[in-house]
Amino acid sequence: AEYMGALGEDSILVMEAALGQPVGAFCALTHGTTHYLYENQTGKNGLVLLMHGLGSNLLDWSPICQALHEMEYATLRYDFYGRGFSKSTDPKLKMERHVFETQVTELMQHLEVWGRPFTAIGWSTGGSLAILLAHTHPKLVERLILCAPAAVTSKSWTAEMAENPSFMNFIRNYLPNLIRSSYLSKVKSHGFKEQGIEANGDFHPNQSGQGRAWANSLRRASKLCLVPEFLDAVASTNTYFLDAASCANVRKCFRELPDTLPVLLLWGTEDKTTPYVQRDQLPLQSKHFTSKLVSFEGYQHSAVLEAPTEHVDAVRAWDGWKYSAVSPQTDLK
């Protein structure tokens, strides 16, 4: 309640309509309040940490988390500062590497699971963070699953846009104002109810099949663009975490990961945001023999959302679950 009150009435309306009510718990950390969901805590096969993409939130991991629970893993997912229901104490916080790493390590310490081996799963920006965690904490990260990690880009196209003052001025100040009154009026009049809103805030578009999950996530992201904290966090992440030097460092860290680390890459063949054609910049030859690339033909950067069943099947079938970089001599079958 304290967190929601700090957002302001209009922001609360936007977030509740776009995301539904918070599904997890909150904890206060160094740089702000973190919204997280720690599930199936007694899972006997270990812990899986899931980190979302640039403008996403923890809801997008639901299909994979359900599969992991069936595989008897505990899961921990959370919202980055300024995304979902997590909020930084400073709206102008520089979203640098240490901020991302401090948030997740402090969260795990809060839950008393830091120091326990875990599998790291990350999509896009979260994929870069997963690589950095594995590099910094090789005695903790057992496996990596990377969904179109942002590291392959020489410089994120969104980072290029973030450096354009005119564009960012339009995005921050003019675009929200163009749609704010229309959107808020629909929220206040319950105009979206005729479309149907699930408990987790997903809107039901008319389309079905592969576009549905992406459409739902896009609705959430576009509505959250009306929340100033969200725009600032995304812009700051582009400027300080997805710049050319940072992306190059993540690629370097990947190459230095131990050969005992199982790595699963999941990628849409039509991805232009983190280009599929540059996938070889994350070479798997030097990693554990179970490491592999699974390609999703015809899908773009949102493949993890558009093809959840295919991603779940790939995760389930991966032989990397039988091995651990933390205990490389142990066969976990």
Short mmCIF file of C-alpha atoms in Angstrom, two decimals:
data_model
loop_
_atom_site.label_atom_id
_atom_site.label_comp_id
_atom_site.label_asym_id
_atom_site.label_seq_id
_atom_site.Cartn_x
_atom_site.Cartn_y
_atom_site.Cartn_z
CA ALA A 1 0.00 0.00 0.00
CA GLU A 2 2.84 2.39 0.80
CA TYR A 3 4.45 1.64 -2.56
CA MET A 4 1.25 2.11 -4.57
CA GLY A 5 0.47 5.34 -2.76
CA ALA A 6 3.85 6.76 -3.72
CA LEU A 7 3.03 6.35 -7.40
CA GLY A 8 0.11 8.75 -7.53
CA GLU A 9 -3.52 8.07 -8.37
CA ASP A 10 -3.22 8.07 -12.17
CA SER A 11 -0.15 5.83 -12.12
CA ILE A 12 -1.93 3.36 -9.85
CA LEU A 13 -4.89 3.21 -12.26
CA VAL A 14 -2.56 2.57 -15.18
CA MET A 15 -0.57 -0.13 -13.40
CA GLU A 16 -3.59 -1.97 -12.04
CA ALA A 17 -5.27 -1.99 -15.45
CA ALA A 18 -2.10 -3.03 -17.26
CA LEU A 19 -0.72 -5.52 -14.76
CA GLY A 20 -3.57 -6.37 -12.44
CA GLN A 21 -2.93 -6.48 -8.72
CA PRO A 22 0.60 -7.41 -7.57
CA VAL A 23 0.90 -11.20 -7.56
CA GLY A 24 3.96 -11.43 -5.32
CA ALA A 25 5.53 -9.86 -2.27
CA PHE A 26 7.62 -6.72 -1.72
CA CYS A 27 10.90 -6.05 0.04
CA ALA A 28 12.89 -2.86 0.60
CA LEU A 29 16.43 -2.95 -0.80
CA THR A 30 19.24 -0.41 -1.19
CA HIS A 31 17.92 1.24 -4.34
CA GLY A 32 14.19 0.83 -3.80
CA THR A 33 11.30 -1.59 -3.40
CA THR A 34 11.35 -4.89 -5.27
CA HIS A 35 8.28 -6.89 -6.29
CA TYR A 36 9.06 -10.62 -6.48
CA LEU A 37 7.44 -14.03 -6.67
CA TYR A 38 9.17 -16.96 -4.94
CA GLU A 39 7.27 -20.16 -5.71
CA ASN A 40 7.45 -23.90 -5.12
CA GLN A 41 10.03 -23.17 -2.45
CA THR A 42 10.45 -26.82 -1.47
CA GLY A 43 11.31 -27.92 -5.02
CA LYS A 44 13.79 -30.74 -4.51
CA ASN A 45 15.84 -30.22 -7.69
CA GLY A 46 17.10 -26.72 -6.93
CA LEU A 47 16.42 -23.05 -7.51
CA VAL A 48 15.85 -21.23 -10.80
CA LEU A 49 16.22 -17.45 -11.02
CA LEU A 50 14.36 -15.74 -13.89
CA MET A 51 15.14 -12.21 -15.16
CA HIS A 52 12.90 -10.46 -17.67
CA GLY A 53 13.58 -8.16 -20.63
CA LEU A 54 14.06 -4.42 -20.98
CA GLY A 55 10.45 -3.26 -20.60
CA SER A 56 8.91 -6.48 -19.39
CA ASN A 57 8.00 -7.84 -15.95
CA LEU A 58 7.81 -11.07 -14.00
CA LEU A 59 4.41 -12.08 -15.44
CA ASP A 60 5.97 -13.10 -18.74
CA TRP A 61 7.71 -16.09 -17.14
CA SER A 62 4.49 -17.79 -16.03
CA PRO A 63 4.43 -20.65 -18.60
CA ILE A 64 8.08 -21.55 -18.02
CA CYS A 65 7.69 -21.30 -14.24
CA GLN A 66 4.76 -23.69 -14.33
CA ALA A 67 6.89 -26.21 -16.24
CA LEU A 68 9.80 -25.76 -13.81
CA HIS A 69 7.48 -26.43 -10.87
CA GLU A 70 6.38 -29.66 -12.54
CA MET A 71 10.09 -30.50 -12.88
CA GLU A 72 10.32 -29.95 -9.10
CA TYR A 73 12.34 -26.74 -9.15
CA ALA A 74 11.78 -23.70 -6.97
CA THR A 75 11.51 -20.45 -8.95
CA LEU A 76 12.32 -16.85 -8.11
CA ARG A 77 11.31 -14.07 -10.48
CA TYR A 78 11.18 -10.35 -9.86
CA ASP A 79 10.65 -6.96 -11.50
CA PHE A 80 13.64 -4.73 -12.26
CA TYR A 81 13.47 -1.28 -10.70
CA GLY A 82 10.97 0.85 -12.62
CA ARG A 83 9.41 -2.20 -14.26
CA GLY A 84 6.29 -4.04 -13.13
CA PHE A 85 5.66 -3.10 -9.50
CA SER A 86 9.27 -2.49 -8.46
CA LYS A 87 10.12 1.12 -7.74
CA SER A 88 13.47 2.83 -7.14
CA THR A 89 13.88 5.42 -4.42
CA ASP A 90 15.42 7.74 -7.02
CA PRO A 91 13.42 8.14 -10.26
CA LYS A 92 16.64 9.29 -11.95
CA LEU A 93 18.60 6.25 -10.80
CA LYS A 94 21.35 5.31 -13.24
CA MET A 95 20.54 1.73 -14.22
CA GLU A 96 24.14 0.57 -14.30
CA ARG A 97 25.47 -2.95 -13.92
CA HIS A 98 26.00 -2.67 -10.17
CA VAL A 99 22.36 -1.62 -9.67
CA PHE A 100 21.06 -4.73 -11.46
CA GLU A 101 23.50 -7.00 -9.62
CA THR A 102 22.86 -5.40 -6.24
CA GLN A 103 19.10 -5.73 -6.63
CA VAL A 104 19.18 -9.47 -7.32
CA THR A 105 21.85 -10.37 -4.76
CA GLU A 106 20.12 -8.35 -2.03
CA LEU A 107 16.78 -9.95 -2.92
CA MET A 108 18.29 -13.43 -2.65
CA GLN A 109 19.95 -12.48 0.63
CA HIS A 110 16.60 -11.22 1.91
CA LEU A 111 15.06 -14.60 1.07
CA GLU A 112 18.06 -16.42 2.56
CA VAL A 113 18.85 -18.27 -0.68
CA TRP A 114 22.04 -16.37 -1.59
CA GLY A 115 24.94 -18.82 -1.44
CA ARG A 116 22.71 -21.63 -2.72
CA PRO A 117 23.50 -22.86 -6.29
CA PHE A 118 20.93 -21.81 -8.88
CA THR A 119 20.12 -21.88 -12.59
CA ALA A 120 19.90 -18.42 -14.18
CA ILE A 121 17.37 -17.76 -16.95
CA GLY A 122 17.30 -14.40 -18.71
CA TRP A 123 15.54 -12.87 -21.70
CA SER A 124 17.20 -10.01 -23.62
CA THR A 125 18.43 -7.54 -20.97
CA GLY A 126 17.89 -10.26 -18.38
CA GLY A 127 20.06 -12.57 -20.48
CA SER A 128 22.96 -10.14 -20.26
CA LEU A 129 22.49 -9.95 -16.50
CA ALA A 130 22.45 -13.76 -16.27
CA ILE A 131 25.80 -13.93 -18.07
CA LEU A 132 27.31 -11.36 -15.71
CA LEU A 133 26.07 -13.24 -12.66
CA ALA A 134 27.55 -16.49 -13.96
CA HIS A 135 30.87 -14.74 -14.61
CA THR A 136 31.01 -13.00 -11.23
CA HIS A 137 29.70 -15.96 -9.21
CA PRO A 138 30.93 -19.16 -10.93
CA LYS A 139 30.51 -21.14 -7.70
CA LEU A 140 26.80 -20.29 -7.56
CA VAL A 141 25.43 -20.40 -11.13
CA GLU A 142 24.92 -24.03 -12.17
CA ARG A 143 23.42 -23.46 -15.61
CA LEU A 144 22.43 -20.69 -18.00
CA ILE A 145 19.33 -20.46 -20.18
CA LEU A 146 19.47 -17.39 -22.41
CA CYS A 147 16.51 -16.21 -24.48
CA ALA A 148 17.80 -13.85 -27.19
CA PRO A 149 20.35 -12.18 -24.88
CA ALA A 150 21.04 -8.50 -25.55
CA ALA A 151 24.80 -9.06 -25.37
CA VAL A 152 25.21 -9.91 -29.06
CA THR A 153 24.48 -6.39 -30.25
CA SER A 154 27.41 -4.02 -30.73
CA LYS A 155 25.06 -1.44 -29.35
CA SER A 156 21.39 -1.81 -28.67
CA TRP A 157 19.21 0.08 -31.15
CA THR A 158 17.19 1.19 -28.17
CA ALA A 159 20.39 2.58 -26.66
CA GLU A 160 20.91 4.55 -29.86
CA MET A 161 17.42 6.01 -29.54
CA ALA A 162 17.98 6.79 -25.86
CA GLU A 163 20.88 9.04 -26.85
CA ASN A 164 18.64 11.10 -29.14
CA PRO A 165 17.41 14.03 -26.99
CA SER A 166 14.57 14.96 -29.34
CA PHE A 167 13.27 11.41 -29.50
CA MET A 168 13.43 10.93 -25.74
CA ASN A 169 11.73 14.27 -25.17
CA PHE A 170 8.89 13.13 -27.42
CA ILE A 171 8.65 9.73 -25.71
CA ARG A 172 8.78 11.15 -22.19
CA ASN A 173 6.66 14.26 -22.56
CA TYR A 174 4.47 14.30 -25.65
CA LEU A 175 3.53 10.73 -26.52
CA PRO A 176 2.16 9.91 -23.03
CA ASN A 177 0.13 13.09 -23.03
CA LEU A 178 -1.42 12.17 -26.39
CA ILE A 179 -2.89 8.96 -25.05
CA ARG A 180 -3.07 9.51 -21.30
CA SER A 181 -6.48 11.15 -21.16
CA SER A 182 -8.07 8.61 -23.49
CA TYR A 183 -6.60 5.64 -21.66
CA LEU A 184 -7.33 6.90 -18.18
CA SER A 185 -10.91 7.72 -19.09
CA LYS A 186 -11.41 4.14 -20.24
CA VAL A 187 -9.88 2.81 -17.05
CA LYS A 188 -12.00 5.06 -14.87
CA SER A 189 -15.17 4.15 -16.74
CA HIS A 190 -14.26 0.44 -16.72
CA GLY A 191 -14.27 0.57 -20.51
CA PHE A 192 -11.75 -2.26 -20.78
CA LYS A 193 -13.98 -4.73 -18.99
CA GLU A 194 -15.80 -5.49 -22.22
CA GLN A 195 -12.50 -6.84 -23.57
CA GLY A 196 -12.06 -9.05 -20.52
CA ILE A 197 -9.17 -8.81 -18.10
CA GLU A 198 -7.67 -11.84 -16.41
CA ALA A 199 -6.63 -11.74 -12.77
CA ASN A 200 -3.01 -11.15 -13.80
CA GLY A 201 -3.95 -8.13 -15.90
CA ASP A 202 -3.70 -9.78 -19.33
CA PHE A 203 -6.04 -8.37 -21.94
CA HIS A 204 -7.75 -10.84 -24.26
CA PRO A 205 -7.20 -9.71 -27.84
CA ASN A 206 -9.34 -11.17 -30.59
CA GLN A 207 -6.39 -12.86 -32.24
CA SER A 208 -5.27 -16.32 -31.21
CA GLY A 209 -2.18 -18.45 -31.65
CA GLN A 210 1.35 -17.15 -31.50
CA GLY A 211 0.39 -13.46 -31.40
CA ARG A 212 -1.72 -13.64 -28.27
CA ALA A 213 1.01 -13.72 -25.63
CA TRP A 214 2.96 -10.97 -27.36
CA ALA A 215 -0.17 -8.84 -27.75
CA ASN A 216 -0.90 -9.17 -24.05
CA SER A 217 2.63 -8.20 -23.09
CA LEU A 218 2.61 -5.32 -25.56
CA ARG A 219 -0.59 -4.00 -24.01
CA ARG A 220 1.00 -4.08 -20.59
CA ALA A 221 4.15 -2.34 -21.80
CA SER A 222 2.30 0.32 -23.79
CA LYS A 223 0.01 1.15 -20.89
CA LEU A 224 2.95 1.33 -18.51
CA CYS A 225 4.55 3.86 -20.86
CA LEU A 226 2.11 6.25 -19.27
CA VAL A 227 3.91 5.79 -15.95
CA PRO A 228 6.89 8.22 -15.83
CA GLU A 229 8.93 5.87 -13.65
CA PHE A 230 8.76 3.18 -16.33
CA LEU A 231 9.96 5.45 -19.12
CA ASP A 232 12.85 6.77 -17.04
CA ALA A 233 13.94 3.26 -16.04
CA VAL A 234 13.89 1.97 -19.62
CA ALA A 235 15.79 5.01 -20.91
CA SER A 236 18.36 4.74 -18.14
CA THR A 237 18.87 1.01 -18.79
CA ASN A 238 19.52 1.75 -22.44
CA THR A 239 22.03 4.46 -21.60
CA TYR A 240 23.98 2.70 -18.85
CA PHE A 241 23.50 -1.07 -19.34
CA LEU A 242 22.94 -1.62 -23.07
CA ASP A 243 25.60 0.75 -24.42
CA ALA A 244 28.35 -0.54 -26.72
CA ALA A 245 31.01 -0.92 -24.01
CA SER A 246 28.66 -2.81 -21.69
CA CYS A 247 27.50 -5.19 -24.43
CA ALA A 248 31.14 -5.86 -25.42
CA ASN A 249 31.97 -6.62 -21.80
CA VAL A 250 29.10 -9.10 -21.53
CA ARG A 251 30.37 -10.93 -24.62
CA LYS A 252 33.84 -11.05 -23.07
CA CYS A 253 32.39 -12.42 -19.85
CA PHE A 254 30.53 -15.11 -21.79
CA ARG A 255 33.72 -16.28 -23.51
CA GLU A 256 35.41 -16.51 -20.08
CA LEU A 257 32.69 -18.69 -18.54
CA PRO A 258 33.96 -22.14 -17.49
CA ASP A 259 33.73 -25.11 -19.84
CA THR A 260 31.79 -26.95 -17.15
CA LEU A 261 28.81 -24.58 -17.50
CA PRO A 262 25.80 -25.94 -19.43
CA VAL A 263 24.28 -23.20 -21.61
CA LEU A 264 20.98 -23.29 -23.50
CA LEU A 265 20.35 -20.57 -26.09
CA LEU A 266 16.75 -20.00 -27.23
CA TRP A 267 16.36 -17.67 -30.21
CA GLY A 268 13.87 -16.61 -32.87
CA THR A 269 15.39 -16.79 -36.36
CA GLU A 270 13.83 -13.47 -37.39
CA ASP A 271 15.07 -11.57 -34.34
CA LYS A 272 16.44 -8.18 -35.41
CA THR A 273 16.53 -6.58 -31.95
CA THR A 274 19.23 -8.95 -30.69
CA PRO A 275 20.10 -10.30 -34.14
CA TYR A 276 19.94 -14.05 -34.60
CA VAL A 277 22.58 -13.70 -37.32
CA GLN A 278 25.05 -12.58 -34.65
CA ARG A 279 24.45 -15.60 -32.39
CA ASP A 280 27.99 -16.89 -32.99
CA GLN A 281 29.28 -14.02 -30.86
CA LEU A 282 28.27 -16.25 -27.96
CA PRO A 283 30.25 -19.39 -28.92
CA LEU A 284 29.02 -22.61 -27.36
CA GLN A 285 31.92 -24.79 -28.51
CA SER A 286 33.96 -23.96 -25.39
CA LYS A 287 31.11 -24.66 -22.99
CA HIS A 288 29.76 -27.92 -21.49
CA PHE A 289 28.93 -30.62 -24.04
CA THR A 290 25.21 -30.30 -23.28
CA SER A 291 25.24 -26.67 -24.43
CA LYS A 292 23.08 -26.05 -27.46
CA LEU A 293 21.13 -23.55 -29.53
CA VAL A 294 17.42 -24.07 -30.12
CA SER A 295 16.09 -21.89 -32.94
CA PHE A 296 12.45 -20.92 -33.38
CA GLU A 297 11.79 -20.52 -37.08
CA GLY A 298 9.99 -17.34 -38.10
CA TYR A 299 9.84 -15.79 -34.63
CA GLN A 300 11.30 -12.43 -33.68
CA HIS A 301 12.60 -10.96 -30.42
CA SER A 302 9.36 -11.77 -28.64
CA ALA A 303 9.69 -15.50 -29.31
CA VAL A 304 9.62 -16.32 -25.61
CA LEU A 305 6.16 -14.70 -25.48
CA GLU A 306 4.85 -15.75 -28.87
CA ALA A 307 5.91 -19.39 -28.58
CA PRO A 308 5.62 -20.29 -24.88
CA THR A 309 4.80 -23.95 -25.56
CA GLU A 310 7.85 -24.37 -27.78
CA HIS A 311 10.07 -22.71 -25.18
CA VAL A 312 8.69 -24.92 -22.42
CA ASP A 313 9.33 -28.02 -24.54
CA ALA A 314 12.93 -26.93 -25.21
CA VAL A 315 13.55 -26.26 -21.52
CA ARG A 316 12.07 -29.59 -20.48
CA ALA A 317 14.07 -31.59 -23.03
CA TRP A 318 17.47 -30.04 -22.29
CA ASP A 319 20.14 -32.48 -21.09
CA GLY A 320 21.87 -29.66 -19.23
CA TRP A 321 19.58 -30.25 -16.25
CA LYS A 322 21.56 -33.43 -15.55
CA TYR A 323 24.77 -31.49 -14.87
CA SER A 324 25.94 -28.67 -12.64
CA ALA A 325 28.87 -26.29 -13.15
CA VAL A 326 29.02 -25.93 -9.37
CA SER A 327 29.52 -29.70 -8.95
CA PRO A 328 30.93 -30.61 -12.38
CA GLN A 329 31.78 -34.20 -11.45
CA THR A 330 28.22 -34.97 -10.41
CA ASP A 331 25.72 -36.58 -12.77
CA LEU A 332 22.31 -35.39 -11.55
CA LYS A 333 20.19 -37.91 -13.43
#
